[in-house]
Coordinates of C-alpha atoms and ligand atoms in Angstrom, one line a residue:
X25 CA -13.8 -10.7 -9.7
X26 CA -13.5 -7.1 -8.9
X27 CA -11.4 -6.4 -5.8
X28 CA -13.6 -5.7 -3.1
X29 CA -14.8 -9.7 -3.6
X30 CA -11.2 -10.4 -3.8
X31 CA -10.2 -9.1 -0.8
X32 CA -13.6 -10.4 0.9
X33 CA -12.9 -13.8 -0.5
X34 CA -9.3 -13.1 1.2
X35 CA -10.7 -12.6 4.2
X36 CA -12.9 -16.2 4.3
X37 CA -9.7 -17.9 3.4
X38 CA -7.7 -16.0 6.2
X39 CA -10.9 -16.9 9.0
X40 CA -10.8 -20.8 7.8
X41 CA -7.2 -20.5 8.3
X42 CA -7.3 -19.0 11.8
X43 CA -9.3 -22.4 12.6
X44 CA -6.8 -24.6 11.8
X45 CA -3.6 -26.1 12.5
X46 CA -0.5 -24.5 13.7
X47 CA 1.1 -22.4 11.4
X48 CA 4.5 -23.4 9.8
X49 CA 7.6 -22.1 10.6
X50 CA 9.6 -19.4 9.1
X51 CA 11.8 -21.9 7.9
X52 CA 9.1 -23.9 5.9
X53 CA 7.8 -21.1 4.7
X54 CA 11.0 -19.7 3.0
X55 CA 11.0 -23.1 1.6
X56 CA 8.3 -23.1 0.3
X57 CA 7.7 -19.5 -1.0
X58 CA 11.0 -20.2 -3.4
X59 CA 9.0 -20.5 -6.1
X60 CA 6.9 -17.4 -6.1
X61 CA 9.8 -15.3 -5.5
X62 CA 10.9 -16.4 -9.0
X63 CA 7.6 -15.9 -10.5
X64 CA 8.0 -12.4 -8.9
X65 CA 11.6 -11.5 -10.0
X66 CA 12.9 -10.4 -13.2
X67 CA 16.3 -11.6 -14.3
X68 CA 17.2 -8.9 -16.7
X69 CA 17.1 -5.4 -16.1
X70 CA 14.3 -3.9 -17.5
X71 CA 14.5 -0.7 -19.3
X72 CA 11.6 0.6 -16.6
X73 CA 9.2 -1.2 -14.5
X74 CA 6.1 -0.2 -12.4
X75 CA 5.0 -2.1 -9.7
X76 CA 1.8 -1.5 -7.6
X77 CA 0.2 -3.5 -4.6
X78 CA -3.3 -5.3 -5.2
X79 CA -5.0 -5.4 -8.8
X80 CA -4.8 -1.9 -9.4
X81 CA -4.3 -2.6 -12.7
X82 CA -5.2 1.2 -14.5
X83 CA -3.3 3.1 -12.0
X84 CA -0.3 1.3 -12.6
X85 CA -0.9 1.2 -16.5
X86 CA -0.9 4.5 -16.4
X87 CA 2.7 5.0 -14.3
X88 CA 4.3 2.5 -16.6
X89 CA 3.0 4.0 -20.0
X90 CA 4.6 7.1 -18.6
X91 CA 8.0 5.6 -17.9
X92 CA 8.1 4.2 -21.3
X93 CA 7.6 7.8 -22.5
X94 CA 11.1 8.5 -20.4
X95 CA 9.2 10.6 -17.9
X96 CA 10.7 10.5 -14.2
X97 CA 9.2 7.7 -11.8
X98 CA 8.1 10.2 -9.6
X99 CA 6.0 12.2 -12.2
X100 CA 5.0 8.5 -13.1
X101 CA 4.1 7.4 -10.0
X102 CA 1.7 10.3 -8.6
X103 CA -0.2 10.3 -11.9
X104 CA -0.8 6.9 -11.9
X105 CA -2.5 6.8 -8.4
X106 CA -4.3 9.4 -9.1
X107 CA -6.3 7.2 -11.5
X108 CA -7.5 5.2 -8.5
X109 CA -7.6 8.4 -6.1
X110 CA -10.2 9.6 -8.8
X111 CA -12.0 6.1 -9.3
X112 CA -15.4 6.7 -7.4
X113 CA -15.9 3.1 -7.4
X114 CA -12.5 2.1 -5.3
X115 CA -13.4 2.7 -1.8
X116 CA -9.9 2.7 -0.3
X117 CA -8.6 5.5 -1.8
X118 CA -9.5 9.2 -2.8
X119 CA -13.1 10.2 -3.5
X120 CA -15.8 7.4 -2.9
X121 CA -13.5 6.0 0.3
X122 CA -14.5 4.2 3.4
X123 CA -14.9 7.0 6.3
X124 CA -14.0 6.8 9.3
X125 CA -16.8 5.6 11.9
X126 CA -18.1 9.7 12.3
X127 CA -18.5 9.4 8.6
X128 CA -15.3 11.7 7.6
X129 CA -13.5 10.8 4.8
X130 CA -9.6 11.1 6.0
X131 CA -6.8 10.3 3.3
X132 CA -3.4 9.5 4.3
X133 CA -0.4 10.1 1.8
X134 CA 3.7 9.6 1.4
X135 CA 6.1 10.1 -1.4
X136 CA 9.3 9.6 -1.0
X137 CA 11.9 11.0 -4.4
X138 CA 15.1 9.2 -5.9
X139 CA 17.4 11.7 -3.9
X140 CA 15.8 10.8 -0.8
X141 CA 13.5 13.4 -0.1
X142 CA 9.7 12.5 1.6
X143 CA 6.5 14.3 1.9
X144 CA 3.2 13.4 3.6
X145 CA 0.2 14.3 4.5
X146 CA -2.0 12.7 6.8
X147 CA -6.1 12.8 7.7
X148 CA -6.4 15.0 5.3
X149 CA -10.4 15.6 4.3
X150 CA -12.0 17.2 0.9
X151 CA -9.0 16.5 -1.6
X152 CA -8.9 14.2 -3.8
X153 CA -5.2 13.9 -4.8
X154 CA -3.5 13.4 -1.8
X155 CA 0.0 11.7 -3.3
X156 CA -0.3 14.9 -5.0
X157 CA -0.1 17.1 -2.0
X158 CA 2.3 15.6 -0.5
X159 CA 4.7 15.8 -3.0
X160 CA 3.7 20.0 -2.6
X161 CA 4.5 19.0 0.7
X162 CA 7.6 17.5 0.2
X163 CA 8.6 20.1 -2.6
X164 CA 7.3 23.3 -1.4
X165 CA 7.3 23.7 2.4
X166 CA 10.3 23.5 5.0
X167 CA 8.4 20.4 6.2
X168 CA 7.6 16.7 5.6
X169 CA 4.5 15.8 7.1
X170 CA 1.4 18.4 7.6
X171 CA -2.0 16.9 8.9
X172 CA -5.9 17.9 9.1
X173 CA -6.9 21.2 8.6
X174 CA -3.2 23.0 7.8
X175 CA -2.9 20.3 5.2
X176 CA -5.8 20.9 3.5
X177 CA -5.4 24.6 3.6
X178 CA -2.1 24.3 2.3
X179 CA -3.3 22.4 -0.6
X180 CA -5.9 25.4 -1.5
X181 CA -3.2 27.7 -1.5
X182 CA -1.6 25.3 -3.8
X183 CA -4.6 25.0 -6.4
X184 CA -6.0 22.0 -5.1
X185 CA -10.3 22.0 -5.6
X186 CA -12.1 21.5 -2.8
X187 CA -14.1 18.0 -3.4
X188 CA -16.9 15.7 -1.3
X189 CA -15.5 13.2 -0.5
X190 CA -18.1 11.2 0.9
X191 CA -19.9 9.6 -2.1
X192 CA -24.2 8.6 -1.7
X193 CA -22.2 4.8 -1.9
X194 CA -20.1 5.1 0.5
X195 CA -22.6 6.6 2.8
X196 CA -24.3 4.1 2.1
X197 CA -21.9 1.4 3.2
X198 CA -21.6 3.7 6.2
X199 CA -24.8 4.0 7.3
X200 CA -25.2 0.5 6.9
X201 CA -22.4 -0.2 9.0
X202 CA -23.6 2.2 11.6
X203 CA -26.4 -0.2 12.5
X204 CA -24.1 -2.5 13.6
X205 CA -20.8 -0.6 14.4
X206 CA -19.2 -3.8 14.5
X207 CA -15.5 -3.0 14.6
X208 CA -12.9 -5.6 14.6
X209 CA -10.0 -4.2 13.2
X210 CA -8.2 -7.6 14.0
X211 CA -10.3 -9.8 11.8
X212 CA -11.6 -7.4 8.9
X213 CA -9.8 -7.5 6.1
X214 CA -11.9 -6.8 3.9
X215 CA -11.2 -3.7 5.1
X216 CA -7.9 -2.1 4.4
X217 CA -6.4 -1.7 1.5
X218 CA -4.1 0.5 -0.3
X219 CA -2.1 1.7 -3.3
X220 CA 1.4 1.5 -3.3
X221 CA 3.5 2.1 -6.2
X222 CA 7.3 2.0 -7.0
X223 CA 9.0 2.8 -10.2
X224 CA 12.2 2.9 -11.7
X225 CA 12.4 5.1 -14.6
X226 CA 14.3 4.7 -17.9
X227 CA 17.4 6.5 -16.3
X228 CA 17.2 3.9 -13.3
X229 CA 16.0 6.4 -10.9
X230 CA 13.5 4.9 -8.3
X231 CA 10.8 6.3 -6.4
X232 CA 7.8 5.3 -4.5
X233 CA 4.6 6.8 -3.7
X234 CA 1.6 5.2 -1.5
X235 CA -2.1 6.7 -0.6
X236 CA -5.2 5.1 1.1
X237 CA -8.4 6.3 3.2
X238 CA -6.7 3.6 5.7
X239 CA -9.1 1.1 7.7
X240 CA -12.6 1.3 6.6
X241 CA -14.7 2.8 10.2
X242 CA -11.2 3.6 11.6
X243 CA -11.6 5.7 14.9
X244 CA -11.0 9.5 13.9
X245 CA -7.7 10.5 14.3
X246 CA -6.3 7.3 13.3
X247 CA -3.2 7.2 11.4
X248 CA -1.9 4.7 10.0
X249 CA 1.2 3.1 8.2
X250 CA 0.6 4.5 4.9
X251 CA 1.8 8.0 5.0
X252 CA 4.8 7.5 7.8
X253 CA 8.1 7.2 5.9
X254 CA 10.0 3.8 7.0
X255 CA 6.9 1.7 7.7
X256 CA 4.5 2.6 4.8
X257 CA 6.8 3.4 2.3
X258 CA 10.9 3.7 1.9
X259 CA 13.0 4.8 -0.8
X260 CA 16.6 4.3 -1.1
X261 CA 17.8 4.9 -4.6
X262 CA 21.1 3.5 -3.8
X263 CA 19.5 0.4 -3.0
X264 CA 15.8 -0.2 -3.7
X265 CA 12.1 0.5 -2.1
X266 CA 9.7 -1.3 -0.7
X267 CA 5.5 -0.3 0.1
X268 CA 3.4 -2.0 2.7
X269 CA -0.6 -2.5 2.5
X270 CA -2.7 -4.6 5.5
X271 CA -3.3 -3.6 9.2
X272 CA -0.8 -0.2 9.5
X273 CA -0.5 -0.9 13.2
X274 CA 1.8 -4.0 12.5
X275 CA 3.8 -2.5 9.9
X276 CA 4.4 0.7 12.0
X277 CA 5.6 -1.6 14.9
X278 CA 8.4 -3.5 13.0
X279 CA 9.2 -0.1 10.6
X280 CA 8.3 -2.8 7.5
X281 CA 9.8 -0.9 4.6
X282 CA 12.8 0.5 5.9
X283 CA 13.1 -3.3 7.2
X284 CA 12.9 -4.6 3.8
X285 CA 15.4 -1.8 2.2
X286 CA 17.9 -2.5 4.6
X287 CA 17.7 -6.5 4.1
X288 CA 17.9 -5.6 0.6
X289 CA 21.3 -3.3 1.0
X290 CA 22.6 -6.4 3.0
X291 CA 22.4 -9.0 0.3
X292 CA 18.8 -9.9 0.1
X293 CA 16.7 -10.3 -2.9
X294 CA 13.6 -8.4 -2.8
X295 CA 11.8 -11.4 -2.5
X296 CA 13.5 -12.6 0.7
X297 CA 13.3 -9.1 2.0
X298 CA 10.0 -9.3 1.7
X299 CA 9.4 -12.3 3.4
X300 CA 11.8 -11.4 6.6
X301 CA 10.2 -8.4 7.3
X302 CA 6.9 -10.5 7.1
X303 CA 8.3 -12.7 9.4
X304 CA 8.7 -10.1 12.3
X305 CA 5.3 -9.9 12.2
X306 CA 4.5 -13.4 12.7
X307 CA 6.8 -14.6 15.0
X308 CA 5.3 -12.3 17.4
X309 CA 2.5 -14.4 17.7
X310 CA -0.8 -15.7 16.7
X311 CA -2.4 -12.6 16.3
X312 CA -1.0 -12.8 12.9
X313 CA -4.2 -14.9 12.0
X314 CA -6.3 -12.4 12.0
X315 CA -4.8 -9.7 10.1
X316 CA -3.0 -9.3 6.5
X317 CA 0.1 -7.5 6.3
X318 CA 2.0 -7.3 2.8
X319 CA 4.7 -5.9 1.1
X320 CA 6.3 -5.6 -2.3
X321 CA 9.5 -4.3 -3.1
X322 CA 11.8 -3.6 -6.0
X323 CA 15.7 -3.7 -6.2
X324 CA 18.4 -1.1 -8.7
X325 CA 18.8 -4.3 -10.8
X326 CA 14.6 -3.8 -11.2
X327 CA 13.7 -7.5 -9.8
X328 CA 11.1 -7.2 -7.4
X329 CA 9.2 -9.3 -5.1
X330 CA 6.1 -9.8 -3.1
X331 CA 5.1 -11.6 0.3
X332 CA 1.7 -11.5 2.6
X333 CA 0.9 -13.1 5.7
X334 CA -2.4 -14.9 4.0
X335 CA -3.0 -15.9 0.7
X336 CA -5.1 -13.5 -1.8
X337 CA -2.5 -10.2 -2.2
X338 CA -1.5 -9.8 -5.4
X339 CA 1.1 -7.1 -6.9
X340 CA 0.6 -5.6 -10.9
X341 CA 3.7 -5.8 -12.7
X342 CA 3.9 -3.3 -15.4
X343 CA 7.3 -4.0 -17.3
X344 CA 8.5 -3.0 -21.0
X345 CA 5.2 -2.7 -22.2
X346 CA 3.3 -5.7 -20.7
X347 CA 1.4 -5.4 -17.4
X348 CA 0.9 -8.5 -15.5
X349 CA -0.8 -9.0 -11.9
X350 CA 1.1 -11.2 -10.0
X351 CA -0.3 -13.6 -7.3
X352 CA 1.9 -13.4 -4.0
X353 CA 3.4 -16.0 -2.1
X354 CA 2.6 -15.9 1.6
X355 CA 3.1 -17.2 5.0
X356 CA -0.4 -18.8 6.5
X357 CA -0.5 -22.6 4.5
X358 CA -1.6 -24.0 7.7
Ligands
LIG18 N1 -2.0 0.1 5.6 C1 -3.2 0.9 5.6 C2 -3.5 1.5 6.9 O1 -3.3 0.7 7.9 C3 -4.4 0.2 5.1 C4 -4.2 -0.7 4.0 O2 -3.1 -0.9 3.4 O3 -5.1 -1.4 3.6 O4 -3.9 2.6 7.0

């Protein structure tokens, strides 16, 4: 199943749910999501490990092959989304993505480095390798986060190629979608999703990099989640990183991944991070029915974890040489 028809098929599942009974209770659910979080967690620390939200499976092949060669997580990390940011056929990131319901494609893009430093850039048209850029960003300016036009002026002063981003299929899909324009942000889910990745390296330095085109027929001049350090992505190398994917509005709203870092530096596993900050969400109310939110997240001792509102996220796992994509627990079993 390739993962558009996942996600699609994620979707269903989520719109059956939203028909049925109550939901249960954080309580239950912690309960019950026990198990997954040892599925998800590794008891002895690995030598490196690369994690990655949904089945992006060659991007984070790539960062893990790279760690074993002792390079740095964050060298690691931006080359191994810029598989997918260069994958024609993944519509949520890079060249080939979803536009934006003008028909621009806009890329949104964080890094954040083990010594706590963070770059972004945000709506960002005609470059491909966004994570990239904002590392330049992070790196090579006095700032953290350029937008638009500047950023992608910066990035041709950096070397970046100017690139279309809009491919004939994904014009397609747009101009499909045009006869319609029917937007529902709350209920599509099929239409969001995103890479991020978080590595520790073989000197047990950890770093964290995330990149998306954001929601598919977004209005222009939406940002989301993705490139905004604290909700998208956060880094602490003292203690451990987390990376959201799903409807950015939610995350921004409870600051997801610096929620889950600092549950982490108080004692909790990743996995029950995970699922706390997943639980500010939902105990907002119902509206959680029609909208996935997820997050994974990684610890120093390299156990990780994963946790979604509805069932069909999964997070790849690549760890001392073997890649594995891991099916998340979740929330919705109503
Ligand atoms: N979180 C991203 C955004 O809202 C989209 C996604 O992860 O699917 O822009």
């Amino acid at each position: 199943m390739n993962r558009r028809k996942f996600i699609q098929n994620t979707a269903l599942t989520g719109a059956g749910i939203a028909t049925g009974v109550s939901a249960i209770s954080c309580k239950e659910a912690n309960t019950t999501s026990t198990k997954a979080s040892n599925t998800a967690t590794t008891l002895s620390k690995p030598n490196y490990i690369s994690i990655s939200t949904w089945d992006t499976e060659s991007a984070n092949t790539a960062s893990g092959e790279l760690l074993a060669k002792g390079k740095p997580a964050l060298d690691a990390i931006i080359d191994g989304v810029a598989v997918e940011e260069a994958n024609e056929e993944n519509t949520t990131v890079g060249i080939g993505a979803t536009p934006d319901r003008e028909g621009n494609v806009t890329l949104d893009a964080c890094v954040m480095s083990p010594d706590g430093d963070y770059g972004a850039v945000v709506a960002v048209e005609n470059i491909v390798h966004v994570a990239a850029l904002a590392r330049k960003v992070m790196e090579d300016t006095p700032h953290v986060i350029m937008a638009s036009k500047g950023a992608e002026e910066f990035a041709y002063t950096q070397g970046f190629k100017k690139q279309k981003l809009l491919t004939p299929a994904s014009e397609k899909a747009w101009k499909e979608w045009l006869k319609t324009s029917n937007y529902q942000p709350a209920i599509n889910v099929e239409n969001h999703d995103t890479i991020g990745m978080l590595a520790m390296d073989t000197s047990g330095e950890i770093a964290g990099v995330c990149t998306t085109s954001g929601l598919g027929y977004k209005m222009k001049g939406r940002v989301g989640d993705s490139p905004i350090i604290g909700s998208g992505l956060f880094v602490d190398n003292e203690v451990g990183a987390a990376v959201a994917t799903g409807m950015g509005e939610e995350v921004l709203k409870t600051v997801g991944s610096f929620l889950v870092v600092e549950l982490m530096r108080n004692g909790m596993s990743p996995q029950k991070a995970c699922e706390e900050a997943i639980h500010r969400i939902v105990k907002k109310g119902d509206r959680y029915k029609d909208f996935q939110v997820a997050y994974i997240a990684m610890n120093k001792n390299g156990e990780t974890g994963s946790y979604a509102i509805h069932d069909g996220f999964t997070m790849m796992k690549y760890q001392d040489g073997k890649s594995e994509n891991i099916k998340s627990d979740y929330f919705n079993k109503s």
